[in-house]
């Protein structure tokens, strides 16, 4: 829902019913929100995978209304929290500038101007009641201490913030407080939404970043608020490589990736691509497709240049084909070409719902810069061909050439 634009740094003098708020916040916080009713996502077409019960399912035939849709203009509030055991060394204005307007610009480019995120910082520190060390902040945060932190943070902010005005909430901790762990930045989901200021608060982004922060970290976390999954692989023993599934491709794999543009599949899910920009391959045969690089700005209105080819290979799987260049959110990429990846709608966030197919499995690229060099040169170049089997259809993708305007001509064969 798009709400009227609020003034920056809203402060309100009236007191809230703090006791009722604290009681409501005792609801259990969970890492996975419970399933909610879904809404039809429009003319998704026969290549759209169905939404499943998997957390942040890659299915896009419907939209879970528990999540705001990133279309049009949404408003975010940024709340700055200090602690009794530390005097902040950095001002709220500097911390806000660490993330904005950079995060808003990321979304403007990725959405082709279809989505605008306006941030409204509360330009003063709000004091938490307990020392930073009391909350035992860490990446794998136990529910008891997460609940205490969120309860105290919302209570501290409530006199200064009208939560009903905002679609996204960022709670930013003093980065220099001794108990703050930058690895703990994440979205906290509530099993039951919290009623505050007449709004239902389902999730908040808790920010514990250093100053300056990790690159693109807030865009990554914000995309969780819009129901996108983690695409990295987390080793069970804490050792090994986290980036074997998608490498640098897509921000949800790694905020440090060289090519952070969201996959075309994700742009389709979020409503930034529509049926006119997607070629759905149905049944066996061979066809030619002209693919515009994904990050190329869209000529609105009426730009129907193809950005994504989708081949449905089973009830819960599809193969996606898109062109990636060097520009926009992919300006740091060390390879361009045609990227092929497999999508599974029944696979949960963090379990590999997307797998990039390596078009050059015997080589690597950008060693020392890429988060996973074996996949940094995954895109196919002119003359390259890549085939895959699996459940349902076999698929072969061959790059035939490029147009004078820079689009890629791709032959797709299915059987």
Coordinates of C-alpha atoms in Angstrom, one line a residue:
X1 CA 0.0 0.0 0.0
X2 CA 1.4 3.4 -0.9
X3 CA 0.8 6.0 1.8
X4 CA 1.1 9.8 1.6
X5 CA 4.6 11.1 1.9
X6 CA 5.3 11.9 5.5
X7 CA 7.6 14.8 6.7
X8 CA 11.2 13.9 7.2
X9 CA 12.2 12.9 10.8
X10 CA 8.6 12.9 12.2
X11 CA 8.6 13.7 15.9
X12 CA 5.4 13.5 18.0
X13 CA 4.8 14.8 21.5
X14 CA 1.9 12.7 22.6
X15 CA 2.6 9.7 24.7
X16 CA 1.7 6.2 23.5
X17 CA 0.4 3.3 25.6
X18 CA 3.8 1.9 26.3
X19 CA 2.6 -0.8 28.5
X20 CA 0.3 -2.3 25.9
X21 CA 3.1 -2.1 23.3
X22 CA 5.5 -3.9 25.5
X23 CA 3.0 -6.6 26.1
X24 CA 2.2 -7.0 22.4
X25 CA 5.9 -7.4 21.6
X26 CA 6.2 -10.5 23.7
X27 CA 5.0 -12.4 20.6
X28 CA 7.5 -15.0 19.5
X29 CA 9.9 -13.9 16.8
X30 CA 10.7 -16.5 14.2
X31 CA 13.1 -16.6 11.3
X32 CA 10.4 -17.9 9.0
X33 CA 7.1 -16.1 8.8
X34 CA 4.0 -18.4 8.7
X35 CA 2.3 -18.9 5.4
X36 CA -0.4 -16.3 4.5
X37 CA -3.2 -16.2 2.0
X38 CA -2.0 -15.3 -1.5
X39 CA -3.2 -13.0 -4.2
X40 CA -3.2 -13.6 -7.9
X41 CA -0.1 -11.9 -9.5
X42 CA -1.9 -11.1 -12.7
X43 CA -1.1 -12.6 -16.2
X44 CA 2.0 -14.5 -15.1
X45 CA 1.5 -17.0 -17.9
X46 CA 2.2 -20.8 -18.3
X47 CA 5.9 -20.5 -17.6
X48 CA 5.3 -19.0 -14.1
X49 CA 6.1 -21.5 -11.3
X50 CA 3.5 -21.8 -8.6
X51 CA 4.1 -20.5 -5.1
X52 CA 4.9 -23.2 -2.6
X53 CA 5.0 -23.3 1.2
X54 CA 8.8 -22.9 1.0
X55 CA 10.1 -19.8 2.8
X56 CA 10.4 -17.0 0.2
X57 CA 9.3 -19.4 -2.5
X58 CA 10.4 -18.4 -6.0
X59 CA 7.0 -19.2 -7.3
X60 CA 5.4 -16.1 -8.9
X61 CA 1.9 -17.1 -10.0
X62 CA 0.6 -15.3 -6.9
X63 CA 1.7 -12.7 -4.4
X64 CA 1.8 -13.1 -0.6
X65 CA 0.0 -10.0 0.8
X66 CA 2.0 -10.2 4.0
X67 CA 4.8 -8.5 2.0
X68 CA 4.6 -5.1 0.5
X69 CA 5.0 -5.0 -3.3
X70 CA 7.8 -2.8 -4.5
X71 CA 5.9 -0.9 -7.1
X72 CA 5.2 2.8 -7.2
X73 CA 6.5 4.7 -4.1
X74 CA 7.0 3.2 -0.7
X75 CA 8.2 5.0 2.5
X76 CA 10.8 3.8 4.9
X77 CA 11.7 5.1 8.4
X78 CA 15.2 4.9 9.7
X79 CA 15.5 4.9 13.5
X80 CA 18.8 5.3 15.3
X81 CA 19.4 3.5 18.6
X82 CA 22.0 4.3 21.2
X83 CA 22.9 2.5 24.4
X84 CA 23.8 3.5 28.0
X85 CA 27.3 1.9 27.6
X86 CA 28.5 3.9 24.6
X87 CA 28.5 7.5 23.4
X88 CA 27.9 7.4 19.6
X89 CA 30.9 8.6 17.6
X90 CA 28.9 9.0 14.4
X91 CA 25.8 11.1 13.8
X92 CA 22.5 9.8 12.4
X93 CA 23.0 11.9 9.3
X94 CA 26.3 10.2 8.5
X95 CA 24.8 6.8 9.1
X96 CA 21.8 7.5 6.9
X97 CA 24.2 8.7 4.1
X98 CA 26.0 5.3 4.3
X99 CA 22.8 3.7 2.8
X100 CA 20.9 6.5 1.1
X101 CA 20.5 7.7 -1.6
X102 CA 22.6 4.7 -2.7
X103 CA 20.0 2.1 -1.9
X104 CA 17.2 4.1 -3.5
X105 CA 19.3 4.5 -6.6
X106 CA 19.9 0.8 -6.7
X107 CA 16.2 0.1 -6.8
X108 CA 15.5 2.9 -9.3
X109 CA 17.9 1.3 -11.7
X110 CA 16.8 -2.3 -11.0
X111 CA 13.1 -1.6 -11.4
X112 CA 13.5 0.6 -14.5
X113 CA 12.0 3.5 -12.6
X114 CA 8.9 1.5 -11.6
X115 CA 9.7 1.6 -7.9
X116 CA 10.9 4.4 -5.6
X117 CA 12.0 3.9 -2.0
X118 CA 11.9 7.2 0.0
X119 CA 13.7 7.1 3.4
X120 CA 12.8 9.3 6.3
X121 CA 15.5 9.3 9.0
X122 CA 14.7 10.3 12.6
X123 CA 17.6 12.6 12.9
X124 CA 18.5 12.0 16.5
X125 CA 19.6 9.1 18.7
X126 CA 16.9 7.3 20.7
X127 CA 18.2 5.7 23.8
X128 CA 17.7 2.0 24.5
X129 CA 17.1 1.1 28.2
X130 CA 19.8 -1.5 28.5
X131 CA 23.5 -1.8 27.6
X132 CA 24.3 -3.1 24.2
X133 CA 26.0 -6.1 25.7
X134 CA 22.8 -7.1 27.4
X135 CA 21.1 -8.2 24.1
X136 CA 23.9 -10.6 23.1
X137 CA 23.7 -9.5 19.5
X138 CA 25.1 -12.0 17.0
X139 CA 24.3 -13.6 13.7
X140 CA 22.6 -16.6 15.1
X141 CA 20.6 -14.7 17.6
X142 CA 18.5 -16.6 20.1
X143 CA 14.8 -15.7 20.1
X144 CA 14.7 -14.5 23.7
X145 CA 17.4 -11.8 23.1
X146 CA 16.0 -10.8 19.7
X147 CA 12.6 -10.3 21.2
X148 CA 14.0 -8.2 24.0
X149 CA 15.9 -6.0 21.6
X150 CA 12.9 -5.5 19.3
X151 CA 10.6 -4.8 22.2
X152 CA 12.9 -2.2 23.7
X153 CA 13.6 -0.6 20.3
X154 CA 10.0 -0.2 19.3
X155 CA 9.1 1.2 22.7
X156 CA 12.0 3.7 22.5
X157 CA 11.0 4.8 19.1
X158 CA 7.2 4.9 19.5
X159 CA 7.1 8.4 21.1
X160 CA 9.0 9.8 18.1
X161 CA 7.7 7.8 15.2
X162 CA 4.2 7.2 13.7
X163 CA 4.7 3.7 12.3
X164 CA 1.4 3.9 10.4
X165 CA 3.1 6.2 7.9
X166 CA 5.8 3.7 6.8
X167 CA 6.0 0.5 4.7
X168 CA 9.6 -0.4 5.7
X169 CA 11.2 0.0 9.1
X170 CA 15.0 0.2 9.7
X171 CA 16.4 0.0 13.2
X172 CA 20.0 1.2 13.1
X173 CA 22.2 0.5 16.1
X174 CA 25.1 2.6 17.2
X175 CA 27.9 0.8 15.2
X176 CA 30.5 1.6 17.9
X177 CA 28.6 0.2 20.9
X178 CA 30.6 -2.7 22.4
X179 CA 27.8 -5.3 22.1
X180 CA 27.0 -4.6 18.4
X181 CA 28.0 -7.3 15.9
X182 CA 27.9 -6.2 12.3
X183 CA 27.3 -9.8 11.2
X184 CA 23.9 -9.7 12.9
X185 CA 22.2 -7.3 10.3
X186 CA 19.0 -9.1 9.2
X187 CA 15.3 -8.9 8.8
X188 CA 13.3 -10.1 11.9
X189 CA 9.9 -11.6 11.1
X190 CA 7.1 -11.8 13.5
X191 CA 4.9 -14.9 13.7
X192 CA 2.0 -12.5 14.5
X193 CA 2.1 -8.9 13.3
X194 CA 2.4 -6.3 15.9
X195 CA -0.3 -3.6 16.1
X196 CA 1.4 -0.2 16.6
X197 CA -0.1 3.2 15.7
X198 CA -2.9 1.5 13.9
X199 CA -0.5 -0.3 11.6
X200 CA 0.4 -4.0 11.5
X201 CA 4.1 -4.4 11.8
X202 CA 5.2 -7.8 10.4
X203 CA 8.9 -7.4 10.0
X204 CA 11.7 -5.0 10.6
X205 CA 15.3 -4.6 9.3
X206 CA 17.8 -4.6 12.2
X207 CA 21.0 -2.9 11.1
X208 CA 24.2 -3.4 13.0
X209 CA 26.7 -2.4 10.2
X210 CA 30.1 -0.8 10.7
X211 CA 30.6 2.8 9.5
X212 CA 31.1 2.7 6.5
X213 CA 28.9 -0.4 6.0
X214 CA 29.2 -3.4 3.7
X215 CA 28.3 -2.5 0.1
X216 CA 24.7 -3.0 -0.9
X217 CA 23.8 -4.6 2.4
X218 CA 20.6 -2.6 2.9
X219 CA 19.4 -3.3 -0.6
X220 CA 19.9 -7.0 0.1
X221 CA 17.9 -6.9 3.4
X222 CA 15.2 -4.7 1.9
X223 CA 14.6 -7.3 -0.8
X224 CA 13.9 -9.8 1.9
X225 CA 11.1 -7.4 3.0
X226 CA 9.8 -7.9 -0.5
X227 CA 9.8 -11.7 -0.3
X228 CA 13.1 -12.5 -2.1
X229 CA 15.2 -15.5 -0.7
X230 CA 18.8 -15.8 0.2
X231 CA 20.6 -17.4 -2.7
X232 CA 23.9 -18.2 -0.9
X233 CA 24.8 -21.6 0.4
X234 CA 25.6 -21.6 4.1
X235 CA 28.0 -24.5 5.0
X236 CA 26.7 -26.6 7.9
X237 CA 30.1 -26.5 9.7
X238 CA 30.6 -22.8 9.0
X239 CA 33.5 -23.7 6.7
X240 CA 33.7 -23.8 3.0
X241 CA 32.4 -21.4 0.3
X242 CA 29.1 -19.6 0.7
X243 CA 28.7 -18.5 -2.9
X244 CA 28.7 -21.7 -5.0
X245 CA 25.0 -21.4 -6.1
X246 CA 25.0 -18.1 -7.9
X247 CA 28.4 -16.5 -7.4
X248 CA 28.4 -12.7 -8.1
X249 CA 25.1 -12.9 -10.0
X250 CA 22.2 -11.2 -8.1
X251 CA 22.4 -9.3 -4.9
X252 CA 20.6 -12.0 -3.0
X253 CA 23.6 -14.2 -3.4
X254 CA 26.1 -11.8 -2.0
X255 CA 26.0 -8.0 -1.3
X256 CA 29.7 -8.0 -2.3
X257 CA 29.0 -9.5 -5.8
X258 CA 30.4 -7.8 -8.9
X259 CA 27.1 -8.1 -10.8
X260 CA 24.5 -7.2 -8.2
X261 CA 21.5 -6.7 -10.6
X262 CA 18.6 -8.9 -9.5
X263 CA 17.9 -11.8 -11.8
X264 CA 15.3 -11.3 -14.5
X265 CA 13.3 -14.0 -12.6
X266 CA 13.3 -11.7 -9.5
X267 CA 12.3 -8.7 -11.6
X268 CA 9.4 -10.7 -12.9
X269 CA 8.4 -11.8 -9.4
X270 CA 8.5 -8.2 -8.1
X271 CA 6.5 -6.8 -11.1
X272 CA 9.4 -4.9 -12.7
X273 CA 9.2 -7.2 -15.8
X274 CA 5.9 -8.2 -17.4
X275 CA 4.6 -10.5 -20.1
X276 CA 5.8 -8.2 -22.9
X277 CA 9.4 -8.5 -21.8
X278 CA 9.4 -12.3 -21.3
X279 CA 9.5 -15.1 -23.9
X280 CA 7.8 -18.3 -22.6
X281 CA 9.1 -21.4 -24.4
X282 CA 6.4 -24.1 -24.5
X283 CA 6.9 -27.6 -25.8
X284 CA 9.7 -29.1 -27.8
X285 CA 11.4 -27.3 -30.7
X286 CA 13.9 -24.6 -31.6
X287 CA 13.4 -20.9 -31.5
X288 CA 15.5 -17.7 -31.8
X289 CA 15.2 -15.0 -29.2
X290 CA 16.7 -11.5 -29.1
X291 CA 17.7 -10.6 -25.6
X292 CA 18.3 -7.0 -24.4
X293 CA 20.9 -6.8 -21.6
X294 CA 19.0 -7.0 -18.3
X295 CA 20.4 -3.8 -16.9
X296 CA 19.6 -1.6 -20.0
X297 CA 17.3 1.2 -19.0
X298 CA 13.7 0.6 -20.3
X299 CA 12.1 3.0 -22.7
X300 CA 8.9 3.7 -21.0
X301 CA 6.1 3.4 -21.9
X302 CA 5.8 0.6 -24.3
X303 CA 9.2 -1.0 -24.2
X304 CA 8.5 -4.7 -25.2
X305 CA 12.1 -5.7 -25.8
X306 CA 12.7 -9.2 -24.4
X307 CA 14.7 -9.4 -21.2
X308 CA 14.1 -12.9 -20.1
X309 CA 13.5 -16.3 -21.7
X310 CA 11.8 -19.0 -19.5
X311 CA 11.5 -22.7 -20.2
X312 CA 9.2 -24.6 -17.7
X313 CA 10.8 -28.0 -17.2
X314 CA 8.6 -29.4 -14.5
X315 CA 5.7 -28.4 -12.2
X316 CA 8.2 -26.7 -9.8
X317 CA 11.3 -26.0 -12.0
X318 CA 12.2 -23.7 -14.8
X319 CA 15.3 -22.7 -16.8
X320 CA 15.8 -19.0 -17.2
X321 CA 18.0 -17.3 -19.8
X322 CA 19.0 -13.6 -19.7
X323 CA 21.7 -11.3 -21.1
X324 CA 24.0 -9.5 -18.7
X325 CA 26.2 -6.6 -19.6
X326 CA 28.6 -4.2 -17.8
X327 CA 26.6 -1.2 -16.7
X328 CA 24.1 0.0 -14.1
X329 CA 24.1 -2.3 -11.1
X330 CA 26.4 -4.6 -13.0
X331 CA 29.0 -2.0 -13.6
X332 CA 31.6 -4.0 -11.7
X333 CA 31.0 -7.2 -13.6
X334 CA 34.1 -8.8 -15.3
X335 CA 32.1 -10.8 -17.8
X336 CA 29.1 -10.2 -20.1
X337 CA 27.0 -12.6 -22.1
X338 CA 24.1 -14.9 -21.8
X339 CA 23.5 -16.2 -18.3
X340 CA 21.6 -19.5 -17.8
X341 CA 20.2 -20.6 -14.4
X342 CA 17.7 -23.0 -13.0
X343 CA 14.9 -21.9 -10.6
X344 CA 13.0 -24.2 -8.2
X345 CA 9.9 -22.9 -6.5
X346 CA 9.7 -25.6 -3.9
X347 CA 13.2 -24.9 -2.4
X348 CA 13.4 -22.6 0.6
X349 CA 15.6 -19.5 1.1
X350 CA 19.2 -20.5 1.7
X351 CA 18.7 -24.0 0.3
X352 CA 19.6 -23.2 -3.3
X353 CA 16.4 -22.1 -5.1
X354 CA 18.4 -20.7 -7.9
X355 CA 21.5 -22.4 -9.5
X356 CA 23.6 -20.5 -12.0
X357 CA 24.8 -22.9 -14.8
X358 CA 28.5 -22.4 -15.5
X359 CA 29.0 -21.8 -19.3
X360 CA 32.8 -22.2 -18.8
X361 CA 33.3 -24.9 -16.2
X362 CA 37.0 -25.2 -16.8
X363 CA 37.9 -21.6 -16.2
X364 CA 37.5 -18.9 -13.6
X365 CA 37.7 -15.1 -13.7
X366 CA 38.3 -12.0 -11.5
X367 CA 40.3 -14.0 -8.9
X368 CA 40.7 -11.7 -5.9
X369 CA 37.7 -9.6 -6.7
X370 CA 34.9 -12.1 -7.4
X371 CA 33.0 -13.7 -4.5
X372 CA 33.3 -17.0 -6.4
X373 CA 35.7 -16.9 -9.4
X374 CA 34.5 -20.3 -11.0
X375 CA 31.2 -18.6 -11.8
X376 CA 32.4 -15.1 -12.6
X377 CA 32.7 -16.1 -16.2
X378 CA 29.5 -18.2 -16.3
X379 CA 27.8 -16.2 -19.1
X380 CA 27.9 -17.7 -22.6
X381 CA 29.7 -15.7 -25.4
X382 CA 29.0 -15.7 -29.1
X383 CA 29.4 -19.3 -30.4
X384 CA 29.1 -20.9 -27.0
X385 CA 26.5 -23.6 -26.4
X386 CA 25.3 -25.1 -23.1
X387 CA 22.9 -28.0 -22.5
X388 CA 21.3 -29.5 -19.5
X389 CA 18.9 -32.3 -18.7
X390 CA 17.0 -33.1 -15.6
X391 CA 13.4 -33.6 -14.7
X392 CA 11.2 -32.9 -17.7
X393 CA 12.6 -31.2 -20.8
X394 CA 16.2 -31.1 -21.9
X395 CA 17.3 -27.6 -22.8
X396 CA 20.2 -26.3 -25.0
X397 CA 21.1 -22.6 -25.2
X398 CA 23.3 -21.4 -28.1
X399 CA 24.5 -17.8 -28.5
X400 CA 24.3 -17.0 -32.2
X401 CA 25.5 -13.4 -32.2
X402 CA 24.8 -9.8 -31.3
X403 CA 22.8 -7.1 -33.0
X404 CA 24.3 -3.7 -33.9
X405 CA 22.3 -2.3 -30.9
X406 CA 24.0 -4.7 -28.5
X407 CA 21.2 -7.3 -27.9
X408 CA 22.1 -11.0 -27.9
X409 CA 20.6 -13.4 -30.4
X410 CA 20.0 -16.8 -28.7
X411 CA 18.8 -20.1 -30.0
X412 CA 16.9 -22.2 -27.5
X413 CA 16.2 -25.9 -28.2
X414 CA 14.0 -28.0 -26.0
X415 CA 13.0 -31.6 -26.3

